[in-house]
Coordinates of C-alpha atoms and ligand atoms in Angstrom, one line a residue:
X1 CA -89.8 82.3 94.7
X2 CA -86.1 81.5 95.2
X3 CA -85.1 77.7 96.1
X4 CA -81.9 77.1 97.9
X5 CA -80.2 74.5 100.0
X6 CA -77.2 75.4 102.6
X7 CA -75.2 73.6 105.2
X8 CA -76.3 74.5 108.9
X9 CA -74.3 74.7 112.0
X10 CA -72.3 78.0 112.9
X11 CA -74.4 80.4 110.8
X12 CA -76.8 82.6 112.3
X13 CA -80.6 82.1 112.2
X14 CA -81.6 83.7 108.8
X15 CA -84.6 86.0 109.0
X16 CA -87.9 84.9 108.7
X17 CA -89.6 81.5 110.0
X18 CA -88.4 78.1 110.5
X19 CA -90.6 75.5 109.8
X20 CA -90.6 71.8 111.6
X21 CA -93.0 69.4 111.7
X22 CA -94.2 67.2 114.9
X23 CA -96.3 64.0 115.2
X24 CA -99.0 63.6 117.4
X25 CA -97.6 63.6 121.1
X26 CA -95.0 65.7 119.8
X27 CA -94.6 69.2 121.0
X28 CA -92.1 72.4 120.3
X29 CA -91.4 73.0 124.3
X30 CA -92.9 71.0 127.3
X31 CA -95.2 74.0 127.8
X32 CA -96.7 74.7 124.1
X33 CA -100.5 74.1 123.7
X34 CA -99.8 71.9 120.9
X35 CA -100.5 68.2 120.1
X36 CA -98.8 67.6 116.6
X37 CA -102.3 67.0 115.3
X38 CA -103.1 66.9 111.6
X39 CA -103.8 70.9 110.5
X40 CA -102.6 72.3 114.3
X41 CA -100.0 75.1 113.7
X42 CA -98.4 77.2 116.3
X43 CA -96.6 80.3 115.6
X44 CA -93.5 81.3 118.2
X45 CA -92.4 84.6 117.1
X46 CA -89.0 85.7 117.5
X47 CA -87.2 89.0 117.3
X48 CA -85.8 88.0 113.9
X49 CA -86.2 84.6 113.0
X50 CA -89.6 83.0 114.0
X51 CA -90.7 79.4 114.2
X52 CA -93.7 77.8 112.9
X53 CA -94.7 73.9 114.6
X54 CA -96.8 72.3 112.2
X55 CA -98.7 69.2 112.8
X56 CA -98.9 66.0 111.0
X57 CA -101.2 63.5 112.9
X58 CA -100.4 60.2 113.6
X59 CA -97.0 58.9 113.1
X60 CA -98.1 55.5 111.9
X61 CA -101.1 57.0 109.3
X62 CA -98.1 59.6 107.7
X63 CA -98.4 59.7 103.9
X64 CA -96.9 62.3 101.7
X65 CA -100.3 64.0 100.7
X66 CA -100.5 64.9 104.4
X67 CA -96.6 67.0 104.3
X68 CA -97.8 68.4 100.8
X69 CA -100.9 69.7 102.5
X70 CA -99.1 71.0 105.7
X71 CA -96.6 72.5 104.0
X72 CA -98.5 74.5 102.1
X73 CA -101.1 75.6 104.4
X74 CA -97.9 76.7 106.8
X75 CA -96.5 78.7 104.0
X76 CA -100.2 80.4 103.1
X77 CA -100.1 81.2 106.8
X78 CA -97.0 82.5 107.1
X79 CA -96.8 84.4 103.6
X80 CA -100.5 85.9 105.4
X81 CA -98.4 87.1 108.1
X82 CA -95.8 88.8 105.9
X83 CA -92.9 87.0 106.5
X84 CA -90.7 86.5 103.5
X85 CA -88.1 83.9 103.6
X86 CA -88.7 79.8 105.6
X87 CA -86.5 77.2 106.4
X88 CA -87.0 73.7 106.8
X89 CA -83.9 71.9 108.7
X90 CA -83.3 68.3 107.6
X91 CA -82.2 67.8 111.1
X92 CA -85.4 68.0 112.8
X93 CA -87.7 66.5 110.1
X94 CA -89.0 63.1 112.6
X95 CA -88.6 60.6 110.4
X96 CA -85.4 59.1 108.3
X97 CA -85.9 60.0 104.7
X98 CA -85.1 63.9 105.3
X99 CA -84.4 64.0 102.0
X100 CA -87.2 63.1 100.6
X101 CA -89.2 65.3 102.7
X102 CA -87.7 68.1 102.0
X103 CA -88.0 67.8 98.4
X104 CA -91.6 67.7 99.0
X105 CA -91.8 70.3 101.7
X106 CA -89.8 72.7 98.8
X107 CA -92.3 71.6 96.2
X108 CA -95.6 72.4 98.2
X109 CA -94.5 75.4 99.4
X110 CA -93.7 76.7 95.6
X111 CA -96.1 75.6 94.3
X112 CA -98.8 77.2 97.2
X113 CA -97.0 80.7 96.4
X114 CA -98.8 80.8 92.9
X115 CA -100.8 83.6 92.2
X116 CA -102.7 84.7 89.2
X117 CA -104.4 88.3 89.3
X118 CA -105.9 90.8 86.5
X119 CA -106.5 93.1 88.8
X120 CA -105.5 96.9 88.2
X121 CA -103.4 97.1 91.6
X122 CA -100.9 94.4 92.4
X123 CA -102.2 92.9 95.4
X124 CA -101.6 93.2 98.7
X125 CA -100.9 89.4 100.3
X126 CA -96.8 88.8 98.7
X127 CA -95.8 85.4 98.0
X128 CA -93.3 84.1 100.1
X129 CA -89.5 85.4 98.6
X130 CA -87.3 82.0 99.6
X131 CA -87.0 79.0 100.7
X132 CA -83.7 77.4 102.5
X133 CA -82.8 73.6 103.4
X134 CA -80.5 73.6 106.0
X135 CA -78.6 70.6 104.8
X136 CA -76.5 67.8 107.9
X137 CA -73.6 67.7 105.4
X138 CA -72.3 69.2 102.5
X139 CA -72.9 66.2 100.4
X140 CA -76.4 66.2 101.9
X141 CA -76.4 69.7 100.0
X142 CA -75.2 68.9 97.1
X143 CA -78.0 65.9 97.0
X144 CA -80.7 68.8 97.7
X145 CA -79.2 71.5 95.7
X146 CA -80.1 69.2 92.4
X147 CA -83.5 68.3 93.9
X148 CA -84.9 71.6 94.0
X149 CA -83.0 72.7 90.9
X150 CA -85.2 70.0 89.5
X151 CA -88.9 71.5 91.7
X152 CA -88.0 74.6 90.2
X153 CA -88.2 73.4 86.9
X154 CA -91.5 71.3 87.4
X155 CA -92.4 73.7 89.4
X156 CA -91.9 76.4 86.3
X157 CA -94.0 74.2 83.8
X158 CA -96.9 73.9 86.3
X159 CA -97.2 78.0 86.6
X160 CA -97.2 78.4 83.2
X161 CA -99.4 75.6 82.5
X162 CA -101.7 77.2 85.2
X163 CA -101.2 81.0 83.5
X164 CA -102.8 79.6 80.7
X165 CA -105.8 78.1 82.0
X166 CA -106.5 80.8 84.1
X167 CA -106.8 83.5 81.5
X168 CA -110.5 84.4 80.4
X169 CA -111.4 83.6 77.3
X170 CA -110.7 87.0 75.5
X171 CA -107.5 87.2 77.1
X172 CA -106.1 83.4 76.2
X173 CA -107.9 82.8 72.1
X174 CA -105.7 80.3 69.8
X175 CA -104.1 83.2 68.9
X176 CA -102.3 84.4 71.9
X177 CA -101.8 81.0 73.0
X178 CA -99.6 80.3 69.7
X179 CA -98.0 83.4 70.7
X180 CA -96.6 82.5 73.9
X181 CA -96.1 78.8 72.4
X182 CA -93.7 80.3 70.0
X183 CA -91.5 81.9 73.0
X184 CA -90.4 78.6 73.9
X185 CA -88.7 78.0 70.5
X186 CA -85.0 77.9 70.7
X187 CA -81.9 75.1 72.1
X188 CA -83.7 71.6 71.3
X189 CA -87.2 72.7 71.3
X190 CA -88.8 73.6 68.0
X191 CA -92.5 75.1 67.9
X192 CA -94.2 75.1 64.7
X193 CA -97.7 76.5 64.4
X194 CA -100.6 75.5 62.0
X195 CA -102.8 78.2 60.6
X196 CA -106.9 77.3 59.5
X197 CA -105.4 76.9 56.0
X198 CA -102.8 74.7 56.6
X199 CA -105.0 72.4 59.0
X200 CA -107.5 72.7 55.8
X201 CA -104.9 71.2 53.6
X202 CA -104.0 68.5 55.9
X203 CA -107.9 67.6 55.7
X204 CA -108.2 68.1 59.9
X205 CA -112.2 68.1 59.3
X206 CA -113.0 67.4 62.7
X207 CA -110.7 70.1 64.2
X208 CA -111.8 72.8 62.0
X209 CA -115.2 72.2 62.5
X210 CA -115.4 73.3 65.8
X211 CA -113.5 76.0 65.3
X212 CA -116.1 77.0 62.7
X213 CA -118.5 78.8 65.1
X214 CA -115.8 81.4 66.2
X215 CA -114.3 84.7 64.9
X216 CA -111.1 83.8 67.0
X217 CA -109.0 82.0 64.0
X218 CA -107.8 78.3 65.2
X219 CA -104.1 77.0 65.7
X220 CA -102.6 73.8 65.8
X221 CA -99.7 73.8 68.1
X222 CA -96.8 71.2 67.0
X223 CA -93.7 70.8 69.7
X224 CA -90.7 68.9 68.7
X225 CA -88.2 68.6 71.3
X226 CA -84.8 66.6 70.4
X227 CA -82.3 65.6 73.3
X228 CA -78.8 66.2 72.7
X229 CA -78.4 62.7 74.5
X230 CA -80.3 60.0 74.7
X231 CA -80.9 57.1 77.4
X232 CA -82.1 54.0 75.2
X233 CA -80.1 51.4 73.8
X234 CA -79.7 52.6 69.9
X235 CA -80.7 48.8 69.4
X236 CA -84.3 48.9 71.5
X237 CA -87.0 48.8 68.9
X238 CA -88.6 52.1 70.0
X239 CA -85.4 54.1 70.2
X240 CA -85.4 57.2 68.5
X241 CA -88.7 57.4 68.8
X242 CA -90.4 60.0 70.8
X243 CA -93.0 60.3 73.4
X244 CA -96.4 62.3 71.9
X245 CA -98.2 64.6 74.2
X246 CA -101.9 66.0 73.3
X247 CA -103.7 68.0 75.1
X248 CA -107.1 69.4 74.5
X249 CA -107.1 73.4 73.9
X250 CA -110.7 74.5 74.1
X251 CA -110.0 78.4 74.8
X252 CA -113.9 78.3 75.7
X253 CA -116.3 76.1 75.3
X254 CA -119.9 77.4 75.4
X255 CA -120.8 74.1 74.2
X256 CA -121.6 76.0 70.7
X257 CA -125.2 75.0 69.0
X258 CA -125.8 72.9 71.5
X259 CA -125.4 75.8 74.2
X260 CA -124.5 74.4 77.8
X261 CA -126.5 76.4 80.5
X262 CA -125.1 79.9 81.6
X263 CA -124.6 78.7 85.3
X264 CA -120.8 78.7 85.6
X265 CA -120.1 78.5 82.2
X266 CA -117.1 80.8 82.8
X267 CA -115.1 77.9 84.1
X268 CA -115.5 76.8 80.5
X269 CA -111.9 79.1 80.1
X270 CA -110.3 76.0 81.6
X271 CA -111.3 74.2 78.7
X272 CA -107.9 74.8 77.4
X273 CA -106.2 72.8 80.8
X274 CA -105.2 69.9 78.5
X275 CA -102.7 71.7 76.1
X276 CA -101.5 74.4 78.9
X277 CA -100.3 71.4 80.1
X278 CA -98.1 70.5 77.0
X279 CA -97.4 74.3 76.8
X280 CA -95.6 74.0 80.5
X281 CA -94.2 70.6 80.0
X282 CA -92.6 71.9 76.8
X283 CA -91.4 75.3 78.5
X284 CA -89.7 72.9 81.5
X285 CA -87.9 70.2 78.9
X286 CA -85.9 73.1 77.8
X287 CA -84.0 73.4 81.8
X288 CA -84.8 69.6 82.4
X289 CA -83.1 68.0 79.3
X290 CA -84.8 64.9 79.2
X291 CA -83.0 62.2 77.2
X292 CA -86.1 61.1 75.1
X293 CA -87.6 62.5 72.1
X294 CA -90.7 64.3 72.6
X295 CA -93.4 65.6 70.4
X296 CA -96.6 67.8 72.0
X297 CA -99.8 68.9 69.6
X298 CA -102.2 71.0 71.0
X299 CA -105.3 71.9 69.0
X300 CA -106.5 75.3 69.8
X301 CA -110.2 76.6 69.3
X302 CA -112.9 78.1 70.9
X303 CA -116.4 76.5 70.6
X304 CA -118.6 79.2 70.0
X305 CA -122.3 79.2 68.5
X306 CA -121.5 82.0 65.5
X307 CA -123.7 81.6 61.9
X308 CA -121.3 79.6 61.0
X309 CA -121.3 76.9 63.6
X310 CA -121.5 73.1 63.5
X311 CA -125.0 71.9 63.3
X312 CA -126.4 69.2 65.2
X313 CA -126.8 66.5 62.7
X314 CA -123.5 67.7 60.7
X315 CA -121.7 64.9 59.1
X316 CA -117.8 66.0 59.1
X317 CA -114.9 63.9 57.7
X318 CA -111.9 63.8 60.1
X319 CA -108.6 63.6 59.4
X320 CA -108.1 60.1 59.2
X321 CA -110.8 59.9 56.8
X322 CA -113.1 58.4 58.8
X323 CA -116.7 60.1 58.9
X324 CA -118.5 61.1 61.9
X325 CA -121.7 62.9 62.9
X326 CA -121.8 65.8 65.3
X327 CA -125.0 65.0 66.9
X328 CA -123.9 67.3 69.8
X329 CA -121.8 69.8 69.7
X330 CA -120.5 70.2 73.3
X331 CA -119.0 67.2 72.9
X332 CA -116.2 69.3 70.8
X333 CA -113.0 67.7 72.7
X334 CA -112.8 64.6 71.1
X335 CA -113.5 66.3 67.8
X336 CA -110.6 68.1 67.7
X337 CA -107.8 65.4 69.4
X338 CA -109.7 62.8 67.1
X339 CA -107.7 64.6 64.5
X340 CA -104.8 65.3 66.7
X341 CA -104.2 62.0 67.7
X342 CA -104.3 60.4 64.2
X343 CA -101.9 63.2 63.5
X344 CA -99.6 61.7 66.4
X345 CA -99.1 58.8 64.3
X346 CA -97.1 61.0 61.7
X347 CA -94.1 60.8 64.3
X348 CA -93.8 57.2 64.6
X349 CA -94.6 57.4 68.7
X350 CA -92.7 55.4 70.8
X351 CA -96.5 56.4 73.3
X352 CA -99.1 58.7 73.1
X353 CA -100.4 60.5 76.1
X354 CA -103.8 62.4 75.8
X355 CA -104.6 65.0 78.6
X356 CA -108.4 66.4 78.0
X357 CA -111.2 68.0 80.4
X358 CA -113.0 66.0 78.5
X359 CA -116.3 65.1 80.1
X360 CA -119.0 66.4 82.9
X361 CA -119.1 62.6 83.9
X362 CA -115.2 62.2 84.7
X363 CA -116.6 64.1 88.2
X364 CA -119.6 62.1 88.5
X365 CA -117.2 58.9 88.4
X366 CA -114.2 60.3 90.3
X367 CA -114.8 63.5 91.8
X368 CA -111.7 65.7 92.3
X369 CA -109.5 63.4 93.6
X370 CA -108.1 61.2 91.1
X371 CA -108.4 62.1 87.5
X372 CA -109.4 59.2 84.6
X373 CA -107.1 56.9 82.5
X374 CA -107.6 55.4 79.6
X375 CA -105.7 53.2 77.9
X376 CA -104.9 50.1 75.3
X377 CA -101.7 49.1 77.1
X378 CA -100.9 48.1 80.7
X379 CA -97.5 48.7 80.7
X380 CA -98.2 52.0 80.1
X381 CA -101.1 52.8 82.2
X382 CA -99.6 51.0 85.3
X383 CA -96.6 53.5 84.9
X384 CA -98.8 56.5 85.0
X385 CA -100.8 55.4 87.6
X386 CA -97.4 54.8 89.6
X387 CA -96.4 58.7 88.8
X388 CA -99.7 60.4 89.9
X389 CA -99.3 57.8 93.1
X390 CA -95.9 59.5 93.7
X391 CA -96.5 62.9 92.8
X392 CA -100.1 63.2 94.2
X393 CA -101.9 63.4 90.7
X394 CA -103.9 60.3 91.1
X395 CA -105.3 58.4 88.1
X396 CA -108.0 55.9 88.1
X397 CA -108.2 53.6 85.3
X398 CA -111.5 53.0 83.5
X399 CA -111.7 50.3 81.0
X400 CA -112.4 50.7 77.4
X401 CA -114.1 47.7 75.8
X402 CA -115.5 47.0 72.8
X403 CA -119.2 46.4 73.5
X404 CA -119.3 50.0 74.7
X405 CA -119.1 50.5 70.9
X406 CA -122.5 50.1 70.2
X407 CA -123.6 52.9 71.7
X408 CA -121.4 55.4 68.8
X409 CA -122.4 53.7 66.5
X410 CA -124.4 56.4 64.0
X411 CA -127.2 55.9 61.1
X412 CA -125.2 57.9 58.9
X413 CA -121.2 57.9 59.6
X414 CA -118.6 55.9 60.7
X415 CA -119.4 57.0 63.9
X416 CA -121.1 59.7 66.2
X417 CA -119.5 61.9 68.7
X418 CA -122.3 61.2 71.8
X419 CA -124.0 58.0 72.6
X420 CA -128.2 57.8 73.1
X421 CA -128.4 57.8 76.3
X422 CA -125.9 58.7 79.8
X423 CA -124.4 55.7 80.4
X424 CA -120.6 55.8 80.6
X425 CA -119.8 59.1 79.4
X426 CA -116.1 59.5 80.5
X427 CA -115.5 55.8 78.5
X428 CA -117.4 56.5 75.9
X429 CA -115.1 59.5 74.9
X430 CA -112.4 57.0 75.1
X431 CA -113.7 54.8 73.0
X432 CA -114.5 57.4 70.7
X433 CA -110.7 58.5 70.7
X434 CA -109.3 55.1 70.2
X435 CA -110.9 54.9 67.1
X436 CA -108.5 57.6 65.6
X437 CA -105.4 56.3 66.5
X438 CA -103.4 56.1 63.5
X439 CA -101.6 52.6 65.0
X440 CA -103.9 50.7 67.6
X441 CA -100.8 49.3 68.8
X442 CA -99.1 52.0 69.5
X443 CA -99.1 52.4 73.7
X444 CA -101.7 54.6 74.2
X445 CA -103.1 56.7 77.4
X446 CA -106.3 59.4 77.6
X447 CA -105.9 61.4 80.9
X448 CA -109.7 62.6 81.2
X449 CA -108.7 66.0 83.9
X450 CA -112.1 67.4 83.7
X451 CA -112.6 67.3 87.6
X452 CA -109.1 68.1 88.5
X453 CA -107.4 70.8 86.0
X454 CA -109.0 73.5 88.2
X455 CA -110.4 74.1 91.8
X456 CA -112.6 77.2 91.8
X457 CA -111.8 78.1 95.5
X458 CA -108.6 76.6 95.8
X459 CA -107.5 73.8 99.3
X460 CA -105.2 72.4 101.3
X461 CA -103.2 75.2 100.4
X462 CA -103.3 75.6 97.0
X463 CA -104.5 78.5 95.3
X464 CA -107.7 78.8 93.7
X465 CA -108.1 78.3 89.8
X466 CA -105.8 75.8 87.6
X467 CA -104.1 73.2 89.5
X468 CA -101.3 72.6 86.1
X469 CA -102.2 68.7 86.6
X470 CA -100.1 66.6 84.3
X471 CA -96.8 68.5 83.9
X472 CA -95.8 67.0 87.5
X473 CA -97.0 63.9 86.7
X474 CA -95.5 63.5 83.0
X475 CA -92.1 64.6 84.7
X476 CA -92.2 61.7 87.7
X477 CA -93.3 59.8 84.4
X478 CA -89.9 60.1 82.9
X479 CA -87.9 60.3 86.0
X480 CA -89.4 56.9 86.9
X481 CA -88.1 55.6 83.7
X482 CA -84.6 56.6 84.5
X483 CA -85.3 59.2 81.4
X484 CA -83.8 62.5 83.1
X485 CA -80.1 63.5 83.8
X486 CA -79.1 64.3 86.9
X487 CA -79.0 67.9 87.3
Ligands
LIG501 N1 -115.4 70.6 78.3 C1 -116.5 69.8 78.5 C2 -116.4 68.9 79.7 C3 -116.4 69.5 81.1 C4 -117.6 69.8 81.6 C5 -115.3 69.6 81.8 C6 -117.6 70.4 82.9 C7 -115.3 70.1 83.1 C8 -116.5 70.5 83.6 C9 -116.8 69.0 77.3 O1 -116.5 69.6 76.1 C10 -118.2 68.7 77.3 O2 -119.0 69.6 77.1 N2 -118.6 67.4 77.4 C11 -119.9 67.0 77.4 C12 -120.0 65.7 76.6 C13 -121.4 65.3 76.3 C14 -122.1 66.3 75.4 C15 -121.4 63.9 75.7 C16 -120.4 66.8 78.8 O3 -119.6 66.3 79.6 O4 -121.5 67.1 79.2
LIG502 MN1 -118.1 70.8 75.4
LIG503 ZN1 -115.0 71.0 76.2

C-alpha cells in the first residue's frame, strides 16, 4: 500500500473514501444518526468519493491507542467494502497536533492492510491500494511527506518481521530463514551466516544442543550494519560502538524430550518472533540510515524430539564456558541466546537488546497488553519503556534480583535452565540470561514477547497472526535518541 501526502484546496475529490474523525457530541450533518462514540462508524456514500465518520469517544479521555484502533478498524471496513484509495484531511482532524495524527492514522491504516495467505487462490478481500494526507500548506507537506516516508519504512520491517513468524514450520526452518537473511546484504548492511560447524568451532554448546533433536541444520544469523554517518561525539566513551540486537529464532518448538502438549502447539511456528524481528529491523536500517552502529544475532533452530535430542538431565557446556544442566528441555530459548548473548560481547556493545517469546508465564503476568522487560540498567530500560509508551508496544519492567538465584542453582552445573518449582517463571529466564553476558556492565535489556509477538484472531483492526512487535518500538528507540536522519 502506497503512502502519500498532497496539498488540498482546488483539486477535485480523489476517488474512494475520506476519512474524519468526531468526538462524542460531534456529528458529520445535523441529521446523521451518529454520536462520535468510541467504535461508531457511518458510511455516506458518494457517486465517486465517499466519506467514512469515525468515532473516538470522549474528547477529554483521547489517547493515541484509541486513533490507532479507529483507524484501522475504518480501513478493515472500508477495504471490506472494496474501496481502494482514503484520505485523511489535516484540516478536519479536531484537535491541534494534525500532524501527529496523521502520522498515526497513516501508520495504522498500513499496518491493518497486512495480509499473510498460503492459500492456492489469492484471496478475495484486497488490501486497501493508497493512502493520501491532504496537507493545509505546502510546508505542512513537506513535514508529512518525510513522516510517512519514515511509516513506510517501519512499516516495511514490521511485514517482514511478521512474514517470518507466520510461516509454518516446514516452510520457515533455519535454513530458509538464512536464506532470506542473506537478501538483505548489500549498501551498509553485511549478513554473515554460521553453519553447525562453525558454531561447533566457536564452542556454542548451549545453541547446538537444541538444535540436536532436529534434521533441519541450525544457523546463526550475524547482522552488521555500519552508518555512513554517525551522530555521537567521536569523544563519548561509547562512540563507535554499536547497538546489539538478539532475538530468539525457535522455527518450532515442540518443546523436544520434554514434549509440550499437542493442544495448540502450532502456534509454536511463532517461536521464531524474536529474530523475525531483527530480520525486519535489519531489512528497514538499510532505507532508514540510522546514524549508530548496529549488530543483530539471531540463533536459528527447531526444537524437535529426534534420537538425537537433548536429554533431560544433559549437562551441556555453553559458550562462555559456563556449564549448565538441561533439566527441561522446553525451556530451549534461553539455551540458545545464553550463547548468543555472550557472543554479543565480541562487538564491544554500546547495549544489548534481547527480544524472546520466551516463557508461558510472561501471559500469566502481563497478558497481551504490555510485553516484559528486563534489565541491569535504568537508563536503558526507562528508554524502552518510553518507546513502547509512544509507539503502543508497551513494556512492563520485572525485576531481576539476586535471591531469585537460588532457585537455578543445579547439583551438577553452574547452573540449570528451569527452577523446582513455578514461581517466577518470566524472571527466572532473566536471571538465567544475565548470567551469560560477557560484560555485566554492559546496558542490558530482555524483551520477554511471548504474549504479544502474535494474536491468533487478530483485533482492533489488526490482522490475525504476528503482530512484528519490536521493530516499531526499537525504531521510536532510536528516533527518541535523536539517532535517525531526517528523511
Ligand atoms: N516458546 C516457549 C514459551 C511460550 C509458550 C511462548 C507459550 C508463547 C506461548 C518456551 O520455549 C517455553 O517452552 N518455555 C517454558 C519454560 C519452562 C519449561 C520453564 C514455558 O513457558 O512453559
Ligand atoms: Mn520451549
Ligand atoms: Zn520456545
Amino acid at each position: 500500500m502506497r503512502l502519500f501526502a498532497e496539498v488540498g484546496g482546488r483539486r477535485p475529490p480523489r476517488k474512494g473514501c475520506s476519512i474524519r474523525f468526531f468526538f462524542e457530541g460531534q456529528k458529520p450533518t445535523p441529521a446523521a444518526d451518529f454520536h462520535g462514540k468510541s467504535g461508531e462508524r457511518l458510511f455516506l456514500p458518494g457517486d465517486d468519493a465517499h466519506r467514512l465518520a469515525v468515532g473516538l469517544g470522549p474528547k477529554d479521555k483521547f489517547e493515541r491507542d484509541g486513533l490507532r484502533k479507529a483507524s484501522a478498524e475504518a480501513a478493515q471496513e472500508l477495504a471490506g467494502r472494496g474501496v481502494r484509495h482514503v484520505t485523511f484531511e489535516t484540516d478536519a482532524w479536531p484537535l491541534p497536533d494534525a500532524e501527529e495524527a496523521a502520522g498515526i492514522f497513516a501508520e495504522s491504516v498500513r499496518l491493518s492492510q497486512y495480509r499473510f495467505s498460503l492459500r492456492s487462490e489469492a484471496p478475495k478481500d484486497k488490501p486497501l491500494e493508497s493512502l493520501a494526507i491532504v496537507c493545509r500548506s505546502a510546508a505542512e507537506r513537506g513535514r508529512i511527506g518525510s513522516l510517512l516516508h519514515y511509516i513506510e519504512a517501519v512499516a516495511d520491517g514490521v511485514d517482514l518481521a511478521r512474514d517470518l513468524s507466520n510461516l509454518p514450520g516446514n516452510m520457515g526452518s533455519p535454513a530458509e530463514l538464512a536464506r532470506r537473511a542473506r537478501k538483505l546484504s548489500g549498501g551498509a548492511v553485511r549478513v554473515q551466516v554460521l553453519d553447525r560447524r562453525a558454531c561447533e568451532r566457536l564452542g556454542m554448546g548451549a545453541f547446538l544442543a537444541v538444535a540436536r533433536g532436529s534434521h533441519e541444520p541450525p544457523a546463526f544469523l550475524v547482522f552488521q550494519y555500519n552508518p555512513k554517518s554517525k551522530t555521537q561525539n567521536p569523544k563519548s566513551p561509547t562512540a563507535g560502538r554499536p547497538i546489539v540486537l538478539v532475538g530468539k529464532g525457535v522455527t518450532f518448538d515442540s518443546g523436544g524430550i520434554s514434549i509440550k502438549p499437542s493442544d495448540k502447539m502450532e502456534e509454536m511456528k511463532h517461536d521464531k518472533s524474536g529474530a523475525a524481528a531483527v530480520i525486519g529491523i535489519f531489512s528497514a536500517a538499510r532505507t532508514l540510515q540510522p546514524r549508530v552502529p548496529l549488530v543483530g544475532l539471531a540463533p536459528l533452530t527447531e526444537n524437535l524430539p529426534g534420537g538425537a535430542a537433548t536429554r533431560p538431565g544433559d549437562v551441556v557446556r555453553s559458550l562462555s564456558g559456563k556449564t549448565i544442566e538441561v533439566k527441561n528441555t522446553d525451556a530451549e530459548g534461553r539455551l540458545i541466546l545464553a550463547d548468543a548473548l555472550f557472543y554479543a560481547g565480541r562487538f564491544r556493545p554500546e547495549a544489548v537488546i534481547d527480544m524472546a517469546t520466551l516463557t508461558g508465564a510472561c501471559s500469566i503476568a502481563l497478558g497481551d497488553v504490555y510485553a516484559a522487560i528486563l534489565s541491569n540498567n535504568d537508563a536503558l530500560a526507562q528508554s524502552l519503556q518510553e518507546a513502547g509508551e509512544t509507539c503502543g508496544e508497551r513494556l512492563w519492567r520485572l525485576p531481576l534480583h539476586d535471591g531469585y538465584d537460588r532457585l537455578i542453582k543445579s547439583s551438577v552445573a553452574d547452573v540449570q535452565n528451569i527452577p523446582e518449582g513455578r514461581l517466577a517463571g518470566t524472571i527466572i529466564g532473566g536471571m538465567f540470561l544475565k548470567k551469560f553476558l560477557a560484560d555485566e556492565h554492559v546496558p542490558w535489556a530482555h524483551l520477554d514477547i511471548a504474549a504479544t509477538a502474535w494474536d491468533t484472531r487478530g483485533r482492533d483492526g489488526r490482522p490475525p497472526g504476528a503482530t512484528g512487535i519490536g521493530v516499531r518500538l526499537f525504531y521510536e528507540f532510536l528516533r527518541a535518541r535523536g539517532d535517525l536522519p531526517k528523511m
